[in-house]
Amino acid sequence: MASSSSAGDESRLVHVAFNAKSTHFVAATATGIRVFACTPSLKHVFTKTGFFPSSDEVEVTSADVSPSGSLAAVVLNSERIKYWSELRGEVMGDAAAPPASSSVRALRHAGSHVLVAGHDRAALHEAARHGTRRAAEFETGPNPLGVCALAHERAQGQAFVVACPAPGAKGAVQVRRAKVPYRRVDVAAHDSTVVYVALSRDGRLLATAGSKGTLLRVFSTTHGNKLQEIT
């Protein structure tokens, strides 16, 4: 009976996430991940387990998958990240939660980059040919829900647009462009705490939702001005 219970614990579903294009999704169990393609029909792409020795008290707590469906970011015990490349058949990198953050709250993929949101800091990782590297790191407001978004601004070459809660201002969202690290636009989005943000695929538009009411607002990421309000 103990063996059956242990097997059940290992196979329990702990997290499901779609990629940025909604073409693939990853289902994470306590011991590994399964990636599926959902266009034009549902198809199993790959399964990966064994990110850690079985004797370790380590569990998969969440995961995310790249737009191509071939690179997965797997969070272990909410504090470490393993990057698995199915094309190369190997772990490409091992990273910790952003410094001063107790745990990884959320992951977002865009192109070869991954945004890692912690409790009060965020980091942008890049999957390079010889592994992964931390491309940028910055402070956010308190972010227990892992509110964040990442988009690829194709018109600007390899620029990436990041959206996270702004530090020191309730209801504000900061928008950063990875190729211009000192360029930051703060958007006064809501009077209440921001509970959701989303970027258009080209990174030009930001949508936000606050904790009070059912109001959705859309802003320009270039200037931070409000373009539309939906109730």
mmCIF file with all atom_site columns, C-alpha atoms in Angstrom:
data_model
loop_
_atom_site.group_PDB
_atom_site.id
_atom_site.type_symbol
_atom_site.label_atom_id
_atom_site.label_alt_id
_atom_site.label_comp_id
_atom_site.label_asym_id
_atom_site.label_entity_id
_atom_site.label_seq_id
_atom_site.pdbx_PDB_ins_code
_atom_site.Cartn_x
_atom_site.Cartn_y
_atom_site.Cartn_z
_atom_site.occupancy
_atom_site.B_iso_or_equiv
_atom_site.pdbx_formal_charge
_atom_site.auth_seq_id
_atom_site.auth_comp_id
_atom_site.auth_asym_id
_atom_site.auth_atom_id
_atom_site.pdbx_PDB_model_num
ATOM 1   C CA . MET A 1 1   ? 0.000   0.000  0.000   1.00 0.00 ? 1   MET A CA 1
ATOM 2   C CA . ALA A 1 2   ? 2.832   2.392  0.825   1.00 0.00 ? 2   ALA A CA 1
ATOM 3   C CA . SER A 1 3   ? 4.323   1.832  -2.613  1.00 0.00 ? 3   SER A CA 1
ATOM 4   C CA . SER A 1 4   ? 1.009   2.619  -4.303  1.00 0.00 ? 4   SER A CA 1
ATOM 5   C CA . SER A 1 5   ? 0.609   5.809  -2.263  1.00 0.00 ? 5   SER A CA 1
ATOM 6   C CA . SER A 1 6   ? 4.143   6.914  -3.139  1.00 0.00 ? 6   SER A CA 1
ATOM 7   C CA . ALA A 1 7   ? 3.495   6.351  -6.840  1.00 0.00 ? 7   ALA A CA 1
ATOM 8   C CA . GLY A 1 8   ? 0.307   8.387  -6.575  1.00 0.00 ? 8   GLY A CA 1
ATOM 9   C CA . ASP A 1 9   ? 2.168   11.277 -4.923  1.00 0.00 ? 9   ASP A CA 1
ATOM 10  C CA . GLU A 1 10  ? 4.789   11.268 -7.681  1.00 0.00 ? 10  GLU A CA 1
ATOM 11  C CA . SER A 1 11  ? 2.212   11.352 -10.479 1.00 0.00 ? 11  SER A CA 1
ATOM 12  C CA . ARG A 1 12  ? -0.105  13.998 -9.025  1.00 0.00 ? 12  ARG A CA 1
ATOM 13  C CA . LEU A 1 13  ? -0.599  17.066 -11.213 1.00 0.00 ? 13  LEU A CA 1
ATOM 14  C CA . VAL A 1 14  ? 0.886   20.192 -9.626  1.00 0.00 ? 14  VAL A CA 1
ATOM 15  C CA . HIS A 1 15  ? 0.844   22.774 -12.440 1.00 0.00 ? 15  HIS A CA 1
ATOM 16  C CA . VAL A 1 16  ? -0.355  23.347 -16.011 1.00 0.00 ? 16  VAL A CA 1
ATOM 17  C CA . ALA A 1 17  ? 0.711   26.235 -18.271 1.00 0.00 ? 17  ALA A CA 1
ATOM 18  C CA . PHE A 1 18  ? 0.275   27.186 -21.935 1.00 0.00 ? 18  PHE A CA 1
ATOM 19  C CA . ASN A 1 19  ? 3.095   28.814 -23.873 1.00 0.00 ? 19  ASN A CA 1
ATOM 20  C CA . ALA A 1 20  ? 2.855   32.384 -25.164 1.00 0.00 ? 20  ALA A CA 1
ATOM 21  C CA . LYS A 1 21  ? 1.343   31.322 -28.503 1.00 0.00 ? 21  LYS A CA 1
ATOM 22  C CA . SER A 1 22  ? -1.060  28.757 -26.983 1.00 0.00 ? 22  SER A CA 1
ATOM 23  C CA . THR A 1 23  ? 0.390   26.127 -29.341 1.00 0.00 ? 23  THR A CA 1
ATOM 24  C CA . HIS A 1 24  ? 1.814   23.944 -26.559 1.00 0.00 ? 24  HIS A CA 1
ATOM 25  C CA . PHE A 1 25  ? 1.210   23.330 -22.878 1.00 0.00 ? 25  PHE A CA 1
ATOM 26  C CA . VAL A 1 26  ? 3.213   21.701 -20.112 1.00 0.00 ? 26  VAL A CA 1
ATOM 27  C CA . ALA A 1 27  ? 1.752   19.520 -17.368 1.00 0.00 ? 27  ALA A CA 1
ATOM 28  C CA . ALA A 1 28  ? 4.010   19.214 -14.324 1.00 0.00 ? 28  ALA A CA 1
ATOM 29  C CA . THR A 1 29  ? 3.861   16.410 -11.776 1.00 0.00 ? 29  THR A CA 1
ATOM 30  C CA . ALA A 1 30  ? 5.900   16.196 -8.582  1.00 0.00 ? 30  ALA A CA 1
ATOM 31  C CA . THR A 1 31  ? 8.690   14.351 -10.409 1.00 0.00 ? 31  THR A CA 1
ATOM 32  C CA . GLY A 1 32  ? 8.717   15.677 -13.975 1.00 0.00 ? 32  GLY A CA 1
ATOM 33  C CA . ILE A 1 33  ? 6.932   17.267 -16.912 1.00 0.00 ? 33  ILE A CA 1
ATOM 34  C CA . ARG A 1 34  ? 4.961   16.312 -19.995 1.00 0.00 ? 34  ARG A CA 1
ATOM 35  C CA . VAL A 1 35  ? 4.727   18.685 -22.958 1.00 0.00 ? 35  VAL A CA 1
ATOM 36  C CA . PHE A 1 36  ? 1.870   18.548 -25.461 1.00 0.00 ? 36  PHE A CA 1
ATOM 37  C CA . ALA A 1 37  ? 1.172   20.292 -28.774 1.00 0.00 ? 37  ALA A CA 1
ATOM 38  C CA . CYS A 1 38  ? -2.436  21.407 -29.178 1.00 0.00 ? 38  CYS A CA 1
ATOM 39  C CA . THR A 1 39  ? -2.495  22.506 -32.841 1.00 0.00 ? 39  THR A CA 1
ATOM 40  C CA . PRO A 1 40  ? -3.923  21.216 -35.080 1.00 0.00 ? 40  PRO A CA 1
ATOM 41  C CA . SER A 1 41  ? -4.809  18.425 -32.630 1.00 0.00 ? 41  SER A CA 1
ATOM 42  C CA . LEU A 1 42  ? -3.618  17.289 -29.214 1.00 0.00 ? 42  LEU A CA 1
ATOM 43  C CA . LYS A 1 43  ? -0.282  15.456 -29.440 1.00 0.00 ? 43  LYS A CA 1
ATOM 44  C CA . HIS A 1 44  ? 2.241   14.337 -26.827 1.00 0.00 ? 44  HIS A CA 1
ATOM 45  C CA . VAL A 1 45  ? 5.660   15.886 -27.605 1.00 0.00 ? 45  VAL A CA 1
ATOM 46  C CA . PHE A 1 46  ? 7.940   14.673 -24.817 1.00 0.00 ? 46  PHE A CA 1
ATOM 47  C CA . THR A 1 47  ? 8.154   13.584 -21.188 1.00 0.00 ? 47  THR A CA 1
ATOM 48  C CA . LYS A 1 48  ? 11.083  14.390 -18.917 1.00 0.00 ? 48  LYS A CA 1
ATOM 49  C CA . THR A 1 49  ? 11.748  13.162 -15.377 1.00 0.00 ? 49  THR A CA 1
ATOM 50  C CA . GLY A 1 50  ? 14.904  12.709 -13.331 1.00 0.00 ? 50  GLY A CA 1
ATOM 51  C CA . PHE A 1 51  ? 15.802  16.355 -12.754 1.00 0.00 ? 51  PHE A CA 1
ATOM 52  C CA . PHE A 1 52  ? 17.204  15.367 -9.357  1.00 0.00 ? 52  PHE A CA 1
ATOM 53  C CA . PRO A 1 53  ? 18.340  12.217 -7.483  1.00 0.00 ? 53  PRO A CA 1
ATOM 54  C CA . SER A 1 54  ? 15.384  10.241 -6.143  1.00 0.00 ? 54  SER A CA 1
ATOM 55  C CA . SER A 1 55  ? 16.854  10.386 -2.631  1.00 0.00 ? 55  SER A CA 1
ATOM 56  C CA . ASP A 1 56  ? 16.626  14.175 -2.501  1.00 0.00 ? 56  ASP A CA 1
ATOM 57  C CA . GLU A 1 57  ? 13.608  15.831 -0.909  1.00 0.00 ? 57  GLU A CA 1
ATOM 58  C CA . VAL A 1 58  ? 12.920  17.801 -4.071  1.00 0.00 ? 58  VAL A CA 1
ATOM 59  C CA . GLU A 1 59  ? 9.696   18.236 -6.024  1.00 0.00 ? 59  GLU A CA 1
ATOM 60  C CA . VAL A 1 60  ? 8.652   19.983 -9.208  1.00 0.00 ? 60  VAL A CA 1
ATOM 61  C CA . THR A 1 61  ? 6.373   22.879 -8.223  1.00 0.00 ? 61  THR A CA 1
ATOM 62  C CA . SER A 1 62  ? 5.718   24.585 -11.580 1.00 0.00 ? 62  SER A CA 1
ATOM 63  C CA . ALA A 1 63  ? 6.934   24.763 -15.174 1.00 0.00 ? 63  ALA A CA 1
ATOM 64  C CA . ASP A 1 64  ? 6.674   26.753 -18.378 1.00 0.00 ? 64  ASP A CA 1
ATOM 65  C CA . VAL A 1 65  ? 7.410   25.959 -22.028 1.00 0.00 ? 65  VAL A CA 1
ATOM 66  C CA . SER A 1 66  ? 8.858   28.039 -24.877 1.00 0.00 ? 66  SER A CA 1
ATOM 67  C CA . PRO A 1 67  ? 6.849   29.161 -27.941 1.00 0.00 ? 67  PRO A CA 1
ATOM 68  C CA . SER A 1 68  ? 8.492   26.369 -29.972 1.00 0.00 ? 68  SER A CA 1
ATOM 69  C CA . GLY A 1 69  ? 7.649   23.743 -27.356 1.00 0.00 ? 69  GLY A CA 1
ATOM 70  C CA . SER A 1 70  ? 11.253  22.491 -27.225 1.00 0.00 ? 70  SER A CA 1
ATOM 71  C CA . LEU A 1 71  ? 12.609  24.346 -24.165 1.00 0.00 ? 71  LEU A CA 1
ATOM 72  C CA . ALA A 1 72  ? 11.061  23.898 -20.734 1.00 0.00 ? 72  ALA A CA 1
ATOM 73  C CA . ALA A 1 73  ? 11.789  25.790 -17.521 1.00 0.00 ? 73  ALA A CA 1
ATOM 74  C CA . VAL A 1 74  ? 11.120  23.588 -14.495 1.00 0.00 ? 74  VAL A CA 1
ATOM 75  C CA . VAL A 1 75  ? 10.911  24.994 -10.949 1.00 0.00 ? 75  VAL A CA 1
ATOM 76  C CA . LEU A 1 76  ? 12.074  22.737 -8.107  1.00 0.00 ? 76  LEU A CA 1
ATOM 77  C CA . ASN A 1 77  ? 10.809  23.362 -4.554  1.00 0.00 ? 77  ASN A CA 1
ATOM 78  C CA . SER A 1 78  ? 9.735   26.866 -5.691  1.00 0.00 ? 78  SER A CA 1
ATOM 79  C CA . GLU A 1 79  ? 13.351  28.054 -5.511  1.00 0.00 ? 79  GLU A CA 1
ATOM 80  C CA . ARG A 1 80  ? 15.526  26.569 -8.268  1.00 0.00 ? 80  ARG A CA 1
ATOM 81  C CA . ILE A 1 81  ? 15.019  26.416 -12.034 1.00 0.00 ? 81  ILE A CA 1
ATOM 82  C CA . LYS A 1 82  ? 16.236  23.744 -14.438 1.00 0.00 ? 82  LYS A CA 1
ATOM 83  C CA . TYR A 1 83  ? 16.180  24.499 -18.165 1.00 0.00 ? 83  TYR A CA 1
ATOM 84  C CA . TRP A 1 84  ? 15.617  21.390 -20.266 1.00 0.00 ? 84  TRP A CA 1
ATOM 85  C CA . SER A 1 85  ? 16.262  21.447 -24.041 1.00 0.00 ? 85  SER A CA 1
ATOM 86  C CA . GLU A 1 86  ? 14.458  18.618 -25.810 1.00 0.00 ? 86  GLU A CA 1
ATOM 87  C CA . LEU A 1 87  ? 16.356  19.366 -29.035 1.00 0.00 ? 87  LEU A CA 1
ATOM 88  C CA . ARG A 1 88  ? 19.714  18.927 -27.310 1.00 0.00 ? 88  ARG A CA 1
ATOM 89  C CA . GLY A 1 89  ? 18.515  16.271 -24.889 1.00 0.00 ? 89  GLY A CA 1
ATOM 90  C CA . GLU A 1 90  ? 20.149  17.911 -21.888 1.00 0.00 ? 90  GLU A CA 1
ATOM 91  C CA . VAL A 1 91  ? 19.759  20.377 -19.038 1.00 0.00 ? 91  VAL A CA 1
ATOM 92  C CA . MET A 1 92  ? 20.983  23.723 -20.391 1.00 0.00 ? 92  MET A CA 1
ATOM 93  C CA . GLY A 1 93  ? 21.158  25.617 -17.133 1.00 0.00 ? 93  GLY A CA 1
ATOM 94  C CA . ASP A 1 94  ? 20.454  25.768 -13.431 1.00 0.00 ? 94  ASP A CA 1
ATOM 95  C CA . ALA A 1 95  ? 19.377  29.022 -11.796 1.00 0.00 ? 95  ALA A CA 1
ATOM 96  C CA . ALA A 1 96  ? 18.109  30.209 -8.435  1.00 0.00 ? 96  ALA A CA 1
ATOM 97  C CA . ALA A 1 97  ? 15.199  32.480 -7.612  1.00 0.00 ? 97  ALA A CA 1
ATOM 98  C CA . PRO A 1 98  ? 16.026  36.190 -7.979  1.00 0.00 ? 98  PRO A CA 1
ATOM 99  C CA . PRO A 1 99  ? 18.218  37.313 -5.030  1.00 0.00 ? 99  PRO A CA 1
ATOM 100 C CA . ALA A 1 100 ? 16.257  38.505 -1.974  1.00 0.00 ? 100 ALA A CA 1
ATOM 101 C CA . SER A 1 101 ? 13.192  36.616 -3.228  1.00 0.00 ? 101 SER A CA 1
ATOM 102 C CA . SER A 1 102 ? 12.183  33.610 -1.182  1.00 0.00 ? 102 SER A CA 1
ATOM 103 C CA . SER A 1 103 ? 10.696  31.693 -4.097  1.00 0.00 ? 103 SER A CA 1
ATOM 104 C CA . VAL A 1 104 ? 9.857   31.645 -7.786  1.00 0.00 ? 104 VAL A CA 1
ATOM 105 C CA . ARG A 1 105 ? 6.310   32.960 -8.202  1.00 0.00 ? 105 ARG A CA 1
ATOM 106 C CA . ALA A 1 106 ? 5.948   32.735 -11.994 1.00 0.00 ? 106 ALA A CA 1
ATOM 107 C CA . LEU A 1 107 ? 7.745   32.056 -15.287 1.00 0.00 ? 107 LEU A CA 1
ATOM 108 C CA . ARG A 1 108 ? 7.119   33.555 -18.731 1.00 0.00 ? 108 ARG A CA 1
ATOM 109 C CA . HIS A 1 109 ? 8.771   32.518 -22.028 1.00 0.00 ? 109 HIS A CA 1
ATOM 110 C CA . ALA A 1 110 ? 9.281   34.660 -25.143 1.00 0.00 ? 110 ALA A CA 1
ATOM 111 C CA . GLY A 1 111 ? 11.739  33.675 -27.829 1.00 0.00 ? 111 GLY A CA 1
ATOM 112 C CA . SER A 1 112 ? 14.931  32.488 -26.135 1.00 0.00 ? 112 SER A CA 1
ATOM 113 C CA . HIS A 1 113 ? 14.261  34.469 -22.953 1.00 0.00 ? 113 HIS A CA 1
ATOM 114 C CA . VAL A 1 114 ? 12.531  33.532 -19.705 1.00 0.00 ? 114 VAL A CA 1
ATOM 115 C CA . LEU A 1 115 ? 11.189  36.027 -17.167 1.00 0.00 ? 115 LEU A CA 1
ATOM 116 C CA . VAL A 1 116 ? 11.415  34.768 -13.574 1.00 0.00 ? 116 VAL A CA 1
ATOM 117 C CA . ALA A 1 117 ? 9.221   36.624 -11.080 1.00 0.00 ? 117 ALA A CA 1
ATOM 118 C CA . GLY A 1 118 ? 10.048  36.393 -7.383  1.00 0.00 ? 118 GLY A CA 1
ATOM 119 C CA . HIS A 1 119 ? 8.289   37.949 -4.393  1.00 0.00 ? 119 HIS A CA 1
ATOM 120 C CA . ASP A 1 120 ? 9.881   41.375 -4.825  1.00 0.00 ? 120 ASP A CA 1
ATOM 121 C CA . ARG A 1 121 ? 12.442  40.990 -7.610  1.00 0.00 ? 121 ARG A CA 1
ATOM 122 C CA . ALA A 1 122 ? 12.461  39.677 -11.168 1.00 0.00 ? 122 ALA A CA 1
ATOM 123 C CA . ALA A 1 123 ? 15.180  38.340 -13.455 1.00 0.00 ? 123 ALA A CA 1
ATOM 124 C CA . LEU A 1 124 ? 15.406  37.840 -17.208 1.00 0.00 ? 124 LEU A CA 1
ATOM 125 C CA . HIS A 1 125 ? 17.285  34.701 -18.278 1.00 0.00 ? 125 HIS A CA 1
ATOM 126 C CA . GLU A 1 126 ? 18.561  34.039 -21.787 1.00 0.00 ? 126 GLU A CA 1
ATOM 127 C CA . ALA A 1 127 ? 18.969  30.542 -23.232 1.00 0.00 ? 127 ALA A CA 1
ATOM 128 C CA . ALA A 1 128 ? 22.221  30.795 -25.174 1.00 0.00 ? 128 ALA A CA 1
ATOM 129 C CA . ARG A 1 129 ? 24.077  28.185 -27.217 1.00 0.00 ? 129 ARG A CA 1
ATOM 130 C CA . HIS A 1 130 ? 26.262  27.073 -24.319 1.00 0.00 ? 130 HIS A CA 1
ATOM 131 C CA . GLY A 1 131 ? 23.663  27.336 -21.545 1.00 0.00 ? 131 GLY A CA 1
ATOM 132 C CA . THR A 1 132 ? 21.609  29.991 -19.805 1.00 0.00 ? 132 THR A CA 1
ATOM 133 C CA . ARG A 1 133 ? 22.655  33.337 -18.382 1.00 0.00 ? 133 ARG A CA 1
ATOM 134 C CA . ARG A 1 134 ? 21.011  36.073 -16.341 1.00 0.00 ? 134 ARG A CA 1
ATOM 135 C CA . ALA A 1 135 ? 20.571  38.969 -18.752 1.00 0.00 ? 135 ALA A CA 1
ATOM 136 C CA . ALA A 1 136 ? 18.908  41.439 -16.378 1.00 0.00 ? 136 ALA A CA 1
ATOM 137 C CA . GLU A 1 137 ? 17.552  41.779 -12.860 1.00 0.00 ? 137 GLU A CA 1
ATOM 138 C CA . PHE A 1 138 ? 15.381  44.432 -11.240 1.00 0.00 ? 138 PHE A CA 1
ATOM 139 C CA . GLU A 1 139 ? 13.224  45.279 -8.244  1.00 0.00 ? 139 GLU A CA 1
ATOM 140 C CA . THR A 1 140 ? 9.433   44.957 -8.324  1.00 0.00 ? 140 THR A CA 1
ATOM 141 C CA . GLY A 1 141 ? 6.643   45.739 -5.933  1.00 0.00 ? 141 GLY A CA 1
ATOM 142 C CA . PRO A 1 142 ? 5.428   42.952 -3.598  1.00 0.00 ? 142 PRO A CA 1
ATOM 143 C CA . ASN A 1 143 ? 4.357   40.188 -5.974  1.00 0.00 ? 143 ASN A CA 1
ATOM 144 C CA . PRO A 1 144 ? 2.981   37.113 -4.166  1.00 0.00 ? 144 PRO A CA 1
ATOM 145 C CA . LEU A 1 145 ? 0.823   36.199 -7.190  1.00 0.00 ? 145 LEU A CA 1
ATOM 146 C CA . GLY A 1 146 ? 3.707   36.276 -9.663  1.00 0.00 ? 146 GLY A CA 1
ATOM 147 C CA . VAL A 1 147 ? 2.097   38.982 -11.799 1.00 0.00 ? 147 VAL A CA 1
ATOM 148 C CA . CYS A 1 148 ? 4.311   39.480 -14.870 1.00 0.00 ? 148 CYS A CA 1
ATOM 149 C CA . ALA A 1 149 ? 4.392   39.420 -18.671 1.00 0.00 ? 149 ALA A CA 1
ATOM 150 C CA . LEU A 1 150 ? 7.068   39.113 -21.358 1.00 0.00 ? 150 LEU A CA 1
ATOM 151 C CA . ALA A 1 151 ? 6.876   39.867 -25.087 1.00 0.00 ? 151 ALA A CA 1
ATOM 152 C CA . HIS A 1 152 ? 9.235   40.002 -28.064 1.00 0.00 ? 152 HIS A CA 1
ATOM 153 C CA . GLU A 1 153 ? 9.256   43.403 -29.771 1.00 0.00 ? 153 GLU A CA 1
ATOM 154 C CA . ARG A 1 154 ? 10.143  42.254 -33.296 1.00 0.00 ? 154 ARG A CA 1
ATOM 155 C CA . ALA A 1 155 ? 10.216  45.757 -34.750 1.00 0.00 ? 155 ALA A CA 1
ATOM 156 C CA . GLN A 1 156 ? 13.208  46.466 -32.501 1.00 0.00 ? 156 GLN A CA 1
ATOM 157 C CA . GLY A 1 157 ? 15.271  43.413 -33.437 1.00 0.00 ? 157 GLY A CA 1
ATOM 158 C CA . GLN A 1 158 ? 15.858  41.296 -30.350 1.00 0.00 ? 158 GLN A CA 1
ATOM 159 C CA . ALA A 1 159 ? 14.327  43.718 -27.822 1.00 0.00 ? 159 ALA A CA 1
ATOM 160 C CA . PHE A 1 160 ? 12.098  42.264 -25.125 1.00 0.00 ? 160 PHE A CA 1
ATOM 161 C CA . VAL A 1 161 ? 9.347   44.013 -23.208 1.00 0.00 ? 161 VAL A CA 1
ATOM 162 C CA . VAL A 1 162 ? 8.801   43.152 -19.541 1.00 0.00 ? 162 VAL A CA 1
ATOM 163 C CA . ALA A 1 163 ? 5.829   44.121 -17.362 1.00 0.00 ? 163 ALA A CA 1
ATOM 164 C CA . CYS A 1 164 ? 5.770   43.671 -13.562 1.00 0.00 ? 164 CYS A CA 1
ATOM 165 C CA . PRO A 1 165 ? 4.390   45.515 -10.520 1.00 0.00 ? 165 PRO A CA 1
ATOM 166 C CA . ALA A 1 166 ? 6.272   48.767 -9.912  1.00 0.00 ? 166 ALA A CA 1
ATOM 167 C CA . PRO A 1 167 ? 8.106   49.172 -6.587  1.00 0.00 ? 167 PRO A CA 1
ATOM 168 C CA . GLY A 1 168 ? 6.726   51.664 -4.091  1.00 0.00 ? 168 GLY A CA 1
ATOM 169 C CA . ALA A 1 169 ? 3.418   52.387 -5.811  1.00 0.00 ? 169 ALA A CA 1
ATOM 170 C CA . LYS A 1 170 ? 0.244   50.363 -5.250  1.00 0.00 ? 170 LYS A CA 1
ATOM 171 C CA . GLY A 1 171 ? -1.618  49.621 -8.472  1.00 0.00 ? 171 GLY A CA 1
ATOM 172 C CA . ALA A 1 172 ? 1.298   50.666 -10.699 1.00 0.00 ? 172 ALA A CA 1
ATOM 173 C CA . VAL A 1 173 ? 2.979   48.555 -13.380 1.00 0.00 ? 173 VAL A CA 1
ATOM 174 C CA . GLN A 1 174 ? 6.532   49.050 -14.630 1.00 0.00 ? 174 GLN A CA 1
ATOM 175 C CA . VAL A 1 175 ? 7.338   48.370 -18.279 1.00 0.00 ? 175 VAL A CA 1
ATOM 176 C CA . ARG A 1 176 ? 10.964  47.767 -19.243 1.00 0.00 ? 176 ARG A CA 1
ATOM 177 C CA . ARG A 1 177 ? 12.680  47.087 -22.545 1.00 0.00 ? 177 ARG A CA 1
ATOM 178 C CA . ALA A 1 178 ? 15.524  44.608 -22.223 1.00 0.00 ? 178 ALA A CA 1
ATOM 179 C CA . LYS A 1 179 ? 17.699  46.278 -24.871 1.00 0.00 ? 179 LYS A CA 1
ATOM 180 C CA . VAL A 1 180 ? 17.374  49.601 -23.049 1.00 0.00 ? 180 VAL A CA 1
ATOM 181 C CA . PRO A 1 181 ? 17.897  48.634 -19.374 1.00 0.00 ? 181 PRO A CA 1
ATOM 182 C CA . TYR A 1 182 ? 17.504  52.180 -18.043 1.00 0.00 ? 182 TYR A CA 1
ATOM 183 C CA . ARG A 1 183 ? 14.342  52.926 -19.988 1.00 0.00 ? 183 ARG A CA 1
ATOM 184 C CA . ARG A 1 184 ? 11.392  52.328 -17.703 1.00 0.00 ? 184 ARG A CA 1
ATOM 185 C CA . VAL A 1 185 ? 7.813   53.463 -18.038 1.00 0.00 ? 185 VAL A CA 1
ATOM 186 C CA . ASP A 1 186 ? 5.586   53.385 -14.943 1.00 0.00 ? 186 ASP A CA 1
ATOM 187 C CA . VAL A 1 187 ? 1.877   52.990 -15.609 1.00 0.00 ? 187 VAL A CA 1
ATOM 188 C CA . ALA A 1 188 ? -0.609  54.115 -12.937 1.00 0.00 ? 188 ALA A CA 1
ATOM 189 C CA . ALA A 1 189 ? -3.010  51.324 -13.776 1.00 0.00 ? 189 ALA A CA 1
ATOM 190 C CA . HIS A 1 190 ? -5.363  50.946 -10.784 1.00 0.00 ? 190 HIS A CA 1
ATOM 191 C CA . ASP A 1 191 ? -6.126  52.243 -7.301  1.00 0.00 ? 191 ASP A CA 1
ATOM 192 C CA . SER A 1 192 ? -6.190  48.642 -6.062  1.00 0.00 ? 192 SER A CA 1
ATOM 193 C CA . THR A 1 193 ? -3.465  45.991 -6.224  1.00 0.00 ? 193 THR A CA 1
ATOM 194 C CA . VAL A 1 194 ? -2.686  44.769 -9.739  1.00 0.00 ? 194 VAL A CA 1
ATOM 195 C CA . VAL A 1 195 ? -3.582  41.073 -10.001 1.00 0.00 ? 195 VAL A CA 1
ATOM 196 C CA . TYR A 1 196 ? -3.032  40.448 -13.710 1.00 0.00 ? 196 TYR A CA 1
ATOM 197 C CA . VAL A 1 197 ? -1.021  41.885 -16.599 1.00 0.00 ? 197 VAL A CA 1
ATOM 198 C CA . ALA A 1 198 ? -0.702  40.826 -20.232 1.00 0.00 ? 198 ALA A CA 1
ATOM 199 C CA . LEU A 1 199 ? 1.280   42.141 -23.189 1.00 0.00 ? 199 LEU A CA 1
ATOM 200 C CA . SER A 1 200 ? 0.380   41.977 -26.854 1.00 0.00 ? 200 SER A CA 1
ATOM 201 C CA . ARG A 1 201 ? 2.697   39.699 -28.848 1.00 0.00 ? 201 ARG A CA 1
ATOM 202 C CA . ASP A 1 202 ? 4.640   42.673 -30.206 1.00 0.00 ? 202 ASP A CA 1
ATOM 203 C CA . GLY A 1 203 ? 4.899   44.276 -26.755 1.00 0.00 ? 203 GLY A CA 1
ATOM 204 C CA . ARG A 1 204 ? 3.176   47.513 -27.751 1.00 0.00 ? 204 ARG A CA 1
ATOM 205 C CA . LEU A 1 205 ? 0.045   47.105 -25.633 1.00 0.00 ? 205 LEU A CA 1
ATOM 206 C CA . LEU A 1 206 ? -0.377  46.355 -21.928 1.00 0.00 ? 206 LEU A CA 1
ATOM 207 C CA . ALA A 1 207 ? -3.617  45.058 -20.388 1.00 0.00 ? 207 ALA A CA 1
ATOM 208 C CA . THR A 1 208 ? -4.133  45.187 -16.615 1.00 0.00 ? 208 THR A CA 1
ATOM 209 C CA . ALA A 1 209 ? -6.703  44.149 -14.019 1.00 0.00 ? 209 ALA A CA 1
ATOM 210 C CA . GLY A 1 210 ? -6.978  45.254 -10.381 1.00 0.00 ? 210 GLY A CA 1
ATOM 211 C CA . SER A 1 211 ? -8.148  43.364 -7.305  1.00 0.00 ? 211 SER A CA 1
ATOM 212 C CA . LYS A 1 212 ? -11.356 45.404 -6.986  1.00 0.00 ? 212 LYS A CA 1
ATOM 213 C CA . GLY A 1 213 ? -14.142 45.372 -9.560  1.00 0.00 ? 213 GLY A CA 1
ATOM 214 C CA . THR A 1 214 ? -14.086 43.928 -13.067 1.00 0.00 ? 214 THR A CA 1
ATOM 215 C CA . LEU A 1 215 ? -12.319 46.777 -14.826 1.00 0.00 ? 215 LEU A CA 1
ATOM 216 C CA . LEU A 1 216 ? -9.793  46.001 -17.584 1.00 0.00 ? 216 LEU A CA 1
ATOM 217 C CA . ARG A 1 217 ? -7.523  48.750 -18.881 1.00 0.00 ? 217 ARG A CA 1
ATOM 218 C CA . VAL A 1 218 ? -5.278  48.849 -21.948 1.00 0.00 ? 218 VAL A CA 1
ATOM 219 C CA . PHE A 1 219 ? -2.185  51.080 -22.119 1.00 0.00 ? 219 PHE A CA 1
ATOM 220 C CA . SER A 1 220 ? 0.570   51.983 -24.556 1.00 0.00 ? 220 SER A CA 1
ATOM 221 C CA . THR A 1 221 ? 3.868   50.508 -23.358 1.00 0.00 ? 221 THR A CA 1
ATOM 222 C CA . THR A 1 222 ? 5.824   53.288 -25.069 1.00 0.00 ? 222 THR A CA 1
ATOM 223 C CA . HIS A 1 223 ? 4.327   56.250 -23.213 1.00 0.00 ? 223 HIS A CA 1
ATOM 224 C CA . GLY A 1 224 ? 2.151   54.631 -20.535 1.00 0.00 ? 224 GLY A CA 1
ATOM 225 C CA . ASN A 1 225 ? -1.011  56.451 -21.606 1.00 0.00 ? 225 ASN A CA 1
ATOM 226 C CA . LYS A 1 226 ? -4.389  54.737 -21.290 1.00 0.00 ? 226 LYS A CA 1
ATOM 227 C CA . LEU A 1 227 ? -5.926  53.707 -24.612 1.00 0.00 ? 227 LEU A CA 1
ATOM 228 C CA . GLN A 1 228 ? -9.061  51.851 -23.576 1.00 0.00 ? 228 GLN A CA 1
ATOM 229 C CA . GLU A 1 229 ? -11.130 50.891 -20.553 1.00 0.00 ? 229 GLU A CA 1
ATOM 230 C CA . ILE A 1 230 ? -13.412 47.853 -20.537 1.00 0.00 ? 230 ILE A CA 1
ATOM 231 C CA . THR A 1 231 ? -15.987 46.996 -17.883 1.00 0.00 ? 231 THR A CA 1
#
